[in-house]
Coordinates of C-alpha atoms in Angstrom, one line a residue:
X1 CA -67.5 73.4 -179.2
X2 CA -70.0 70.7 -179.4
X3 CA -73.6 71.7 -179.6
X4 CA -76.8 70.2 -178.7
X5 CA -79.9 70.0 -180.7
X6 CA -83.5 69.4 -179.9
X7 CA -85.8 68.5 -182.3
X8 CA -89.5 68.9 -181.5
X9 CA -91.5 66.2 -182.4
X10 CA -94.3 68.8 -183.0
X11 CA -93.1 70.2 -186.2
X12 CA -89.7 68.8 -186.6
X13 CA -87.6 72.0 -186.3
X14 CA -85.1 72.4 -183.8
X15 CA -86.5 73.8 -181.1
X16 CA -83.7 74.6 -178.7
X17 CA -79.8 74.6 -179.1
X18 CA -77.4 74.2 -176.0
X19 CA -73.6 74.0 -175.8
X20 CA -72.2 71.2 -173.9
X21 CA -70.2 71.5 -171.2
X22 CA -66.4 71.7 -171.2
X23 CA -64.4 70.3 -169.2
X24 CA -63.7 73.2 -166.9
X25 CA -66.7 73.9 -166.5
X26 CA -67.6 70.3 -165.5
X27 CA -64.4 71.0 -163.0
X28 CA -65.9 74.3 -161.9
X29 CA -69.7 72.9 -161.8
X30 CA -68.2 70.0 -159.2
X31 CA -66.1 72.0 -157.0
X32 CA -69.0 74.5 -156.8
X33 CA -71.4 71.9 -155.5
X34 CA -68.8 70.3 -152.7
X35 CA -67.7 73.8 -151.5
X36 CA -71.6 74.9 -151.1
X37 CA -72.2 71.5 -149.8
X38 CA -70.1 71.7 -146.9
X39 CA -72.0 74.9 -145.7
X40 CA -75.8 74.1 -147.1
X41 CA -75.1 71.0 -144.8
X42 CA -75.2 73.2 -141.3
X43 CA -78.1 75.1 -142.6
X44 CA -81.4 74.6 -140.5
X45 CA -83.7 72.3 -141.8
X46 CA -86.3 74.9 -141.3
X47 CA -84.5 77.2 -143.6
X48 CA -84.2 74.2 -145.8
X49 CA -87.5 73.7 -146.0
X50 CA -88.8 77.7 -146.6
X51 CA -86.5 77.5 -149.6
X52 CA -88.0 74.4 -150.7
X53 CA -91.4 75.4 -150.6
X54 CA -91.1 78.5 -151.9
X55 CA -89.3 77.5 -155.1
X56 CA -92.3 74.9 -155.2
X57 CA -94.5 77.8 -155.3
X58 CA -92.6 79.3 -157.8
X59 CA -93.0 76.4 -160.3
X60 CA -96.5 75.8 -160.0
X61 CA -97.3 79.6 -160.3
X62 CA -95.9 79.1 -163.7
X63 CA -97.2 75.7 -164.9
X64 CA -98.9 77.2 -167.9
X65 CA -96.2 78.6 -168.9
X66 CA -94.0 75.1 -168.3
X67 CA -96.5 73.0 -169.5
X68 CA -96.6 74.9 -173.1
X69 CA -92.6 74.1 -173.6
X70 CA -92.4 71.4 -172.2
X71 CA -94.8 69.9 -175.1
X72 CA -92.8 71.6 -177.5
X73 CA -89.8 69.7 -176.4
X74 CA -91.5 66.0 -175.6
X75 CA -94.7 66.6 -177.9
X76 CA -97.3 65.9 -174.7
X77 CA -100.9 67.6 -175.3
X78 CA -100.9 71.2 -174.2
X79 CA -104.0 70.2 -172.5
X80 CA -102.1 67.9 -170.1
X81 CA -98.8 69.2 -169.6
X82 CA -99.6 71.9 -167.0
X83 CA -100.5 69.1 -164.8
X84 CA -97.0 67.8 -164.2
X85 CA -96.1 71.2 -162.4
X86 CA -99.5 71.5 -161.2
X87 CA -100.3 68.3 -159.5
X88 CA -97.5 65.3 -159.7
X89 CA -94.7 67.8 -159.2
X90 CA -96.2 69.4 -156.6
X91 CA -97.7 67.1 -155.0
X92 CA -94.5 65.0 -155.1
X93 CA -92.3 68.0 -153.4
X94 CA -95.1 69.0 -150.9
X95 CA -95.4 65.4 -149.2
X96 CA -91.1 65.3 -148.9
X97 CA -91.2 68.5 -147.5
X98 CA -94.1 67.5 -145.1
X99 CA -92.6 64.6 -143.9
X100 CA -88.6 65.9 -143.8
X101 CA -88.5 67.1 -140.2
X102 CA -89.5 62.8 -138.9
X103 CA -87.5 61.9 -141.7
X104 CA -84.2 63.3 -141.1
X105 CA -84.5 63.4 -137.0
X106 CA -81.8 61.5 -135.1
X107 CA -83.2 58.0 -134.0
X108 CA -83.0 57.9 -130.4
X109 CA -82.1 54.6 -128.4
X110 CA -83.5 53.6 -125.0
X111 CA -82.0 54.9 -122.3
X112 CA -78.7 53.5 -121.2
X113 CA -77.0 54.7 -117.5
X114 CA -74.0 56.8 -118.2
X115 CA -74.8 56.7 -122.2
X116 CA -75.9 58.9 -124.8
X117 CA -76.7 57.2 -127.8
X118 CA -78.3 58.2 -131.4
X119 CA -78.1 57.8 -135.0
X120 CA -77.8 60.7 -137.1
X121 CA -79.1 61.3 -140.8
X122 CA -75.8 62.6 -142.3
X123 CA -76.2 64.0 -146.1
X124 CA -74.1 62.4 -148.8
X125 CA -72.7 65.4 -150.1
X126 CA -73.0 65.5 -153.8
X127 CA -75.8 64.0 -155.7
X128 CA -75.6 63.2 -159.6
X129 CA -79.3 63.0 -161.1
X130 CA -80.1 62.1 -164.1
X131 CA -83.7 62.9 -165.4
X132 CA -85.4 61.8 -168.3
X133 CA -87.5 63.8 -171.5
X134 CA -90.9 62.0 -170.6
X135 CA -91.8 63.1 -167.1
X136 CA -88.8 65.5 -167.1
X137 CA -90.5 67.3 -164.2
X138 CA -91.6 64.2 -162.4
X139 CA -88.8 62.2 -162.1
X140 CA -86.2 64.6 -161.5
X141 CA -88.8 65.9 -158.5
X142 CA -88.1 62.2 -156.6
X143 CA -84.5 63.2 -155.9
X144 CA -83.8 66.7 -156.2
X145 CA -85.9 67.9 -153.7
X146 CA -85.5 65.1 -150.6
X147 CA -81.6 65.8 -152.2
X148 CA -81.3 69.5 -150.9
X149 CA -83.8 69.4 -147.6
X150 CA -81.3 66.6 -146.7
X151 CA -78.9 69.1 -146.5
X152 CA -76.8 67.7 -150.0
X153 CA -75.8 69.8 -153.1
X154 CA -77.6 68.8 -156.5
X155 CA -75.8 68.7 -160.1
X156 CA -79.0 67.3 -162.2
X157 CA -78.3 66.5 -166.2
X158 CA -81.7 66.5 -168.6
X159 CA -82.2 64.4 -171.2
X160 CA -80.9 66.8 -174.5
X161 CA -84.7 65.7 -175.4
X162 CA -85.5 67.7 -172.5
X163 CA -82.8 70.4 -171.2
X164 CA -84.9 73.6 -170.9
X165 CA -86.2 71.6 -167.5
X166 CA -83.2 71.7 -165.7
X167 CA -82.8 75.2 -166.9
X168 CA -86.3 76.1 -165.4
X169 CA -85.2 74.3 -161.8
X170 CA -82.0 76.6 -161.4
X171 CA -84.3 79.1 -162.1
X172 CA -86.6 79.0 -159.8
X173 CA -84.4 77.2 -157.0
X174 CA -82.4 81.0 -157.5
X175 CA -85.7 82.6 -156.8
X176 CA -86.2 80.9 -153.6
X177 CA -83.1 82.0 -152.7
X178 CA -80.6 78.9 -152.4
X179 CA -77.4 79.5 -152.3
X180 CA -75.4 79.3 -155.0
X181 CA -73.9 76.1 -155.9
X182 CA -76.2 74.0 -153.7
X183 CA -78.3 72.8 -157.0
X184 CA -76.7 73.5 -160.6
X185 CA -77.3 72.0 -163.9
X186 CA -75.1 70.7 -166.8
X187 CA -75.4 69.7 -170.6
X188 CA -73.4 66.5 -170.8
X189 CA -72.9 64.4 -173.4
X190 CA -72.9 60.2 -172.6
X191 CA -68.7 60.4 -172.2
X192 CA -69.0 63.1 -169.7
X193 CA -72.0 61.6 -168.1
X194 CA -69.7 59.0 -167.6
X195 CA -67.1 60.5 -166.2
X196 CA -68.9 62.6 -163.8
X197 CA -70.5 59.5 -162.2
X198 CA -66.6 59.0 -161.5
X199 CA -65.5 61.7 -160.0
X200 CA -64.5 61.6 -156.3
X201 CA -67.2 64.4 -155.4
X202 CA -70.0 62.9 -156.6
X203 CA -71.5 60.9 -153.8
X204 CA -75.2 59.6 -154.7
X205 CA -75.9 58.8 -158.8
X206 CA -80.4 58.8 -159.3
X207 CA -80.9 57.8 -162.6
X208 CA -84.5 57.2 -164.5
X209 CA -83.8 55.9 -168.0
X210 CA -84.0 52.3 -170.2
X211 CA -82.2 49.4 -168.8
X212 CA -79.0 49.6 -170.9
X213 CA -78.7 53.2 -169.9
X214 CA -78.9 51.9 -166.3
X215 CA -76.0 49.4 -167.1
X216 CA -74.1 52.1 -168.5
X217 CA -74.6 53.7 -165.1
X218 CA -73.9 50.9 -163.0
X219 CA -70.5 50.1 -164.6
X220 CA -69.3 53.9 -164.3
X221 CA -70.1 53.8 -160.6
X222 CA -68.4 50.4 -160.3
X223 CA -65.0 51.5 -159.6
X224 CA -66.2 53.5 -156.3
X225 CA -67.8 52.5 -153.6
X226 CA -71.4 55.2 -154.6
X227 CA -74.7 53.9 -154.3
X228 CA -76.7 54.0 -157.6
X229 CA -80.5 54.6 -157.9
X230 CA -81.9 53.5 -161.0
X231 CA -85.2 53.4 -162.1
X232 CA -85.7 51.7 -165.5
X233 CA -88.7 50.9 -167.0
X234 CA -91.5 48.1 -167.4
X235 CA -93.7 46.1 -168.9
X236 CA -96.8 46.6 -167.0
X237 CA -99.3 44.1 -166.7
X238 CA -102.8 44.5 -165.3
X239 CA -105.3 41.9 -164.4
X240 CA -109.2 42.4 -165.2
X241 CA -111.2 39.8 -162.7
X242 CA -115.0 39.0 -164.0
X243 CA -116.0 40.7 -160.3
X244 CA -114.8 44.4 -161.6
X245 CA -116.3 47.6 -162.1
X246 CA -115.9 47.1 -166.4
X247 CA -116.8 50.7 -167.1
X248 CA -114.5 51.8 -164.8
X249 CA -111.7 49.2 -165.7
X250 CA -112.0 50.3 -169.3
X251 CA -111.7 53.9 -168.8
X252 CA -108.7 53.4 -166.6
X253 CA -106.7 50.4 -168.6
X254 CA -107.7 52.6 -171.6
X255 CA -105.7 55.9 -170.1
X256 CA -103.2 53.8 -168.3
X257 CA -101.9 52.4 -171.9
X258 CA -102.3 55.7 -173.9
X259 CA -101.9 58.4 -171.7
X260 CA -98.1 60.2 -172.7
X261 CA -98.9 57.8 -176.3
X262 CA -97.6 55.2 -174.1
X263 CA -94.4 56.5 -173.3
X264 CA -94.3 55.8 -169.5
X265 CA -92.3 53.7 -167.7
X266 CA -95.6 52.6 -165.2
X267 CA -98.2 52.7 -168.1
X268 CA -99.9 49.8 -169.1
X269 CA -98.4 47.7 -171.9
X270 CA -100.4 44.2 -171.3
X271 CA -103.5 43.5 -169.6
X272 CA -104.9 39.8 -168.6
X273 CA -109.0 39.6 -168.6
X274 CA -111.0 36.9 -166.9
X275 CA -112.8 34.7 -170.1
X276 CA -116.0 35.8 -168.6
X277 CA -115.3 39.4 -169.9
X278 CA -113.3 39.3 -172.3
X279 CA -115.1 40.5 -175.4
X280 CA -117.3 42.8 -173.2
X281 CA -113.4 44.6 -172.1
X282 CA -111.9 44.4 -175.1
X283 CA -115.2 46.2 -177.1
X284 CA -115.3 48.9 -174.6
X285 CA -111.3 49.5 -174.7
X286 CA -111.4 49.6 -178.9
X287 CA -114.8 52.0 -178.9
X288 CA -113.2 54.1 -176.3
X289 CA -109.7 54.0 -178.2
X290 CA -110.8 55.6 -181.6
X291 CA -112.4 58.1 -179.4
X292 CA -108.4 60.0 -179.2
X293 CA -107.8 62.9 -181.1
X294 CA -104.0 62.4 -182.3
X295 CA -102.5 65.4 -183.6
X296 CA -100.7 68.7 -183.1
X297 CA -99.8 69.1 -179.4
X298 CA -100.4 72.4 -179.2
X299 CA -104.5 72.3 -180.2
X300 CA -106.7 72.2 -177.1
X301 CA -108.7 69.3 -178.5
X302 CA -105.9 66.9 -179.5
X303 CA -105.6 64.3 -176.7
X304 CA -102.7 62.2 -178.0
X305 CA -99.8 63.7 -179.3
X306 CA -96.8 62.7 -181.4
X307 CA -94.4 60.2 -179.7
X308 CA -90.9 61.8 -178.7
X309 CA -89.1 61.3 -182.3
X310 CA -89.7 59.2 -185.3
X311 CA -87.6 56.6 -184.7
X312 CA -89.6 55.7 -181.6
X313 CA -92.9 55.5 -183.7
X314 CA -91.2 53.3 -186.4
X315 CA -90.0 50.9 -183.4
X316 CA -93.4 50.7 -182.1
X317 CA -94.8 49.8 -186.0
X318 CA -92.6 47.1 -186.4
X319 CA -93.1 45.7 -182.9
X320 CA -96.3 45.7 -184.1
X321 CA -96.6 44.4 -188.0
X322 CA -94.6 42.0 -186.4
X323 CA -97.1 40.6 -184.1
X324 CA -99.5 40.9 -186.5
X325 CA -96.9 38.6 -189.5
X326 CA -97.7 35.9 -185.7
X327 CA -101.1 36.2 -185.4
X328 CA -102.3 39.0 -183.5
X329 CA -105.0 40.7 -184.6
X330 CA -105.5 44.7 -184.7
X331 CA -108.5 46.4 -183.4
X332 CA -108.2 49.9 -184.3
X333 CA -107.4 51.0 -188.4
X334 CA -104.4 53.8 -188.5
X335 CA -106.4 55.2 -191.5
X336 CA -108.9 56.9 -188.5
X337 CA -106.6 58.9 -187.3
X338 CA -105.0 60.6 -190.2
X339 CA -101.7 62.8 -188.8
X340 CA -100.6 59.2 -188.2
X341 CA -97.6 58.9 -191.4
X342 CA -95.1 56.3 -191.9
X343 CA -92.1 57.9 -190.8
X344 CA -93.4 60.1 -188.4
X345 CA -93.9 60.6 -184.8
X346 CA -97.8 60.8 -184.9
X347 CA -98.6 57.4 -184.1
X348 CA -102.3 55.9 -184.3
X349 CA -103.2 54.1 -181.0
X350 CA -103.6 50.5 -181.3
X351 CA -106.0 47.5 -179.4
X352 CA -103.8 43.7 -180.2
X353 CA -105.7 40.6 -179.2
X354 CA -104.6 37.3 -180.3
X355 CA -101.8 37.7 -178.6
X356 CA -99.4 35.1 -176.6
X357 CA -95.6 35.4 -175.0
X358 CA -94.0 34.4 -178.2
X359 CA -95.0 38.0 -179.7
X360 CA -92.3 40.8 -178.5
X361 CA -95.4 43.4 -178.1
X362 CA -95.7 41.3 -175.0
X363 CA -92.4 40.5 -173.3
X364 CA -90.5 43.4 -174.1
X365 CA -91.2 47.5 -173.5
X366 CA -92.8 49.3 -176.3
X367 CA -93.0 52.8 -174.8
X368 CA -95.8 53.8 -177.2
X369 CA -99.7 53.6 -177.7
X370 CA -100.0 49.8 -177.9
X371 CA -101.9 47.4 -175.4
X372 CA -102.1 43.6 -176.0
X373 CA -104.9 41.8 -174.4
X374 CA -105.2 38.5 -173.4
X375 CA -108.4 36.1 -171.8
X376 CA -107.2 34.0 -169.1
X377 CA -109.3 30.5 -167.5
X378 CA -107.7 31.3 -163.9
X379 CA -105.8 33.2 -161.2
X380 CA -103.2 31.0 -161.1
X381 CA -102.6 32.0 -165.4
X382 CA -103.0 35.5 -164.4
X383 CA -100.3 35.3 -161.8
X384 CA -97.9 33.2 -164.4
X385 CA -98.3 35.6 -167.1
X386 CA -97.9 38.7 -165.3
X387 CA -94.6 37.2 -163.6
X388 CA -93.6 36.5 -166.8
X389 CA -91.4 38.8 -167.5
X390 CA -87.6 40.5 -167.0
X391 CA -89.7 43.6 -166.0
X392 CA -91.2 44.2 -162.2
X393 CA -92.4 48.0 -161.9
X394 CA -95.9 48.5 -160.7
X395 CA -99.0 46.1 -161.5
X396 CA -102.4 46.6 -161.3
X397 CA -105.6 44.3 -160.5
X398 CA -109.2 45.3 -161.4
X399 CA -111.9 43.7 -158.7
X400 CA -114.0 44.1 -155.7
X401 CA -112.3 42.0 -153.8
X402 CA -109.5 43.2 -151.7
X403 CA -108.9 40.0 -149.9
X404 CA -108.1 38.7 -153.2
X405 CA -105.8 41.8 -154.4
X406 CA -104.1 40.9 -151.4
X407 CA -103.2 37.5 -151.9
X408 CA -102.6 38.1 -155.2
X409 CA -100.4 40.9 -154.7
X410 CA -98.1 38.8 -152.5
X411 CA -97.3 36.3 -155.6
X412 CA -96.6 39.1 -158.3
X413 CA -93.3 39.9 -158.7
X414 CA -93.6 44.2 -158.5
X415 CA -92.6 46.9 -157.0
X416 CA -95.5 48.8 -156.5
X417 CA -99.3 46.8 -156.4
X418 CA -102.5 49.0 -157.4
X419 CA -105.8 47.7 -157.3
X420 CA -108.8 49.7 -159.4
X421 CA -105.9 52.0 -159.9
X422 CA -102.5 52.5 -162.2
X423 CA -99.9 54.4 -163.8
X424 CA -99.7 57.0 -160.4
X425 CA -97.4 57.4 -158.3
X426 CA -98.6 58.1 -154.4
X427 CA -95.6 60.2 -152.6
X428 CA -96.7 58.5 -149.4
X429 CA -95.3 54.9 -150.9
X430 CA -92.4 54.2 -151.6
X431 CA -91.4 53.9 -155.8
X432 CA -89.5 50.8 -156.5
X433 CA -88.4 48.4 -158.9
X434 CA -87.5 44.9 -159.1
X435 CA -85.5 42.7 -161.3
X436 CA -84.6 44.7 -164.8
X437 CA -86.8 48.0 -163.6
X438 CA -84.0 49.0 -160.9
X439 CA -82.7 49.2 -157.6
X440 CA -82.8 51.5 -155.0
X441 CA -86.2 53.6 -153.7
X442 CA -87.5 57.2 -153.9
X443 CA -90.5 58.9 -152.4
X444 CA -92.0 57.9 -148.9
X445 CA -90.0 58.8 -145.8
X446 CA -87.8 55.5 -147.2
X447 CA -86.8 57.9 -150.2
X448 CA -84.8 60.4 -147.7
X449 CA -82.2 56.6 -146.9
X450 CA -80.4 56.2 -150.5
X451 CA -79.9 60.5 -149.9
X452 CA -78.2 60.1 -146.3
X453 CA -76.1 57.9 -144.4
X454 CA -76.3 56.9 -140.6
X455 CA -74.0 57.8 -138.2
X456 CA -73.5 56.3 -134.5
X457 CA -72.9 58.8 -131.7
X458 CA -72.0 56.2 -128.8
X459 CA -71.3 58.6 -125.7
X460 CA -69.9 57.6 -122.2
X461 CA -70.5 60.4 -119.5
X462 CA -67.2 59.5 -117.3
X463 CA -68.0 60.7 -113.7
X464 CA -65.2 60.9 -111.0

């Protein structure tokens, strides 16, 4: 018997224990989910979507609740972790649900004499997602629910940083009344991940992780012919034009980099400022830096919380020191925020300038509370730097000028393009990667595609 353990970055005690599934049950788990399939699949999309709404309800009505063990597991603020049930969660389910019914309706042709003819949204069958510990709720929300109002079964596997999540969706999935078998959850470990991805049944893999994970992924789906969703991280860069709004740039560059201590795929981790306002940003963004209150979790007034494990924080010193060993200079002294300890998760926030492409803390993902900022002379330097890079998530510029977010936006190399706006995620638009941040799309009435498959009905009325 193989057991998992999950250590709370909050006090360092294991905070939850979970057996890991055997093999029979991983046999059991996958048969369930293809015999319920083949019945959830002639269900009425109204029923489908009662079911789904009111297990949405069910979450939120417990988001307190959520929120306060979901920080003991991830080590988020107490303050903000309510809000991943309460409004991205929600709102994320709520706009698939909305727009399911145009989504999944056969696609009518034109009129042909002595023809009927449509394309049909067909389910998958089996879908494999794989959520992560830092928006647990959030990511697994992008494919789970389209997943089941498509009329698919659901096997999802947590992050062991993580596992009480999934635990929490079965729950309230049962009290919406799905049938059983239609969503279930598992406690894998990497080998059986693995294998699972290769199994027959398994029709549709979503994964959210880091980019060797993703590989991992990609080379277990390899030997069937399954589509793979994977969404992998970034290196987020934002442009600051001398025409912006700099109090509101600040505050939302500031909250983009720390918010989570870093640790989100679409948060801020380099940001380009026009000469012009250069020292004016980067003043603002250190004053409003030491302003955080890092410390326990679990206190009201603590606004940045330990990162995920220890490890993690010592990556993110060393990334760091090492920047500094080139050149970079440091804006913001660990010594003012005192839970930050060598060898810890709490992690003092940190301001870099002095900073080029040479410097790791620039070119490659540090998933903590660390911006580098550099001045640039031009757009056409903005445009090279921020395309500079294996990364293409979301990017962000910071003006008044929309004709000139526009053409800009055309020449960066992104997924998803914010103006005066980043580290969000609108469920109208579709959320995409390119280059080492992933393949494949979720959200948007273009998420419900990677989760069905067309079928032609070509009909010939034959008359005597």
């Amino acid at each position: 018997m193989s057991i998992q353990k999950t250590i709370s970055p909050v006090d360092g005690r294991v905070f939850v224990e979970r057996e890991l599934a055997r093999d029979a049950q991983i046999e059991a788990a996958l048969e369930r989910a293809a015999s319920a399939q083949r019945i959830w699949r002639g269900v009425p999309l109204e029923e489908r979507i009662a079911i789904s709404r009111r297990f949405v309800d069910a979450m939120e009505a417990k988001a307190n609740e959520i929120g306060e063990e979901l920080s003991w597991q991830m080590g988020r603020p107490v303050r903000y972790s309510p809000n991943e049930i309460q409004r991205g969660f929600a709102e994320r389910a709520r706009y698939m649900i909305e727009v399911a019914p145009a989504s999944l309706a056969d696609i009518a042709l034109p009129d042909k004499a002595g023809f009927t003819r449509f394309i049909r949204h067909e389910p998958v069958g089996v879908v494999f997602v794989i959520a992560p510990w830092n928006y647990p709720y959030l990511c697994a929300v992008n494919s789970v629910v389209p997943a089941i109002l498509a009329g698919n079964a659901v096997i999802l596997k947590h992050s062991a940083q993580t596992p009480l999540c999934s635990e929490r969706f079965a729950q309230f999935y049962r009290e919406a009344g799905l049938p059983d078998g239609v969503f279930q959850f598992l406690h894998l470990s990497h080998a059986d991940v693995e294998k699972t991805i290769g199994d027959p049944r398994i029709a549709f893999v979503a994964f959210t992780g880091s980019v060797a994970a993703g590989h991992a992924v990609q080379a277990a789906a390899s030997g069937r012919f399954i589509a793979a969703g994977l969404e992998l991280g970034g290196k987020d860069p934002a442009y600051v034009r001398a025409d912006c709004d700099l109090s509101f740039t600040i505050e939302n560059l500031v909250d983009g980099a720390m918010f989570n201590s870093g640790q989100s795929c679409c948060g801020v981790e380099r940001i380009y400022v026009d000469r012009a306002v250069f020292d004016d940003f980067v003043a603002g963004a250190v004053k409003l830096t030491k302003e955080y209150k890092l410390g326990n979790p679990m206190e009201q007034e603590t606004t940045l919380g330990p990162m995920v494990r220890a490890g993690a924080a010592e990556f993110v010193r060393a990334q760091v020191a090492e920047a500094i060993s080139q050149g970079a200079a440091a804006h913001v002294d660990a010594r003012e925020f005192p839970a930050d300890q060598k060898g810890s998760p709490y992690l003092a926030p940190q301001i870099l300038t002095n900073v080029d492409h040479r410097m790791r803390v620039m070119t490659e993902e540090t998933f903590g509370p660390v911006v580098g900022i550099m001045p640039v002379d031009s757009e056409a330097q903005a445009v090279q730097l921020m395309n500079d890079s294996p990364y293409g998530l979301t990017a962000s510029i910071w003006t008044s000028d929309v004709d000139a977010a526009v053409r800009i936006g055309d020449q960066i190399e992104t997924g998803t393009w914010y103006m005066n706006r980043c580290d969000y995620l609108d469920p109208g638009l579709v959320w995409t990667g390119v280059k080492d941040s992933g393949r494949g799309c979720a959200l948007s009435v273009l998420g419900y595609e990677q989760l069905t498959r067309p079928k032609s009905f070509h009909l010939r009325t034959v008359t005597a």
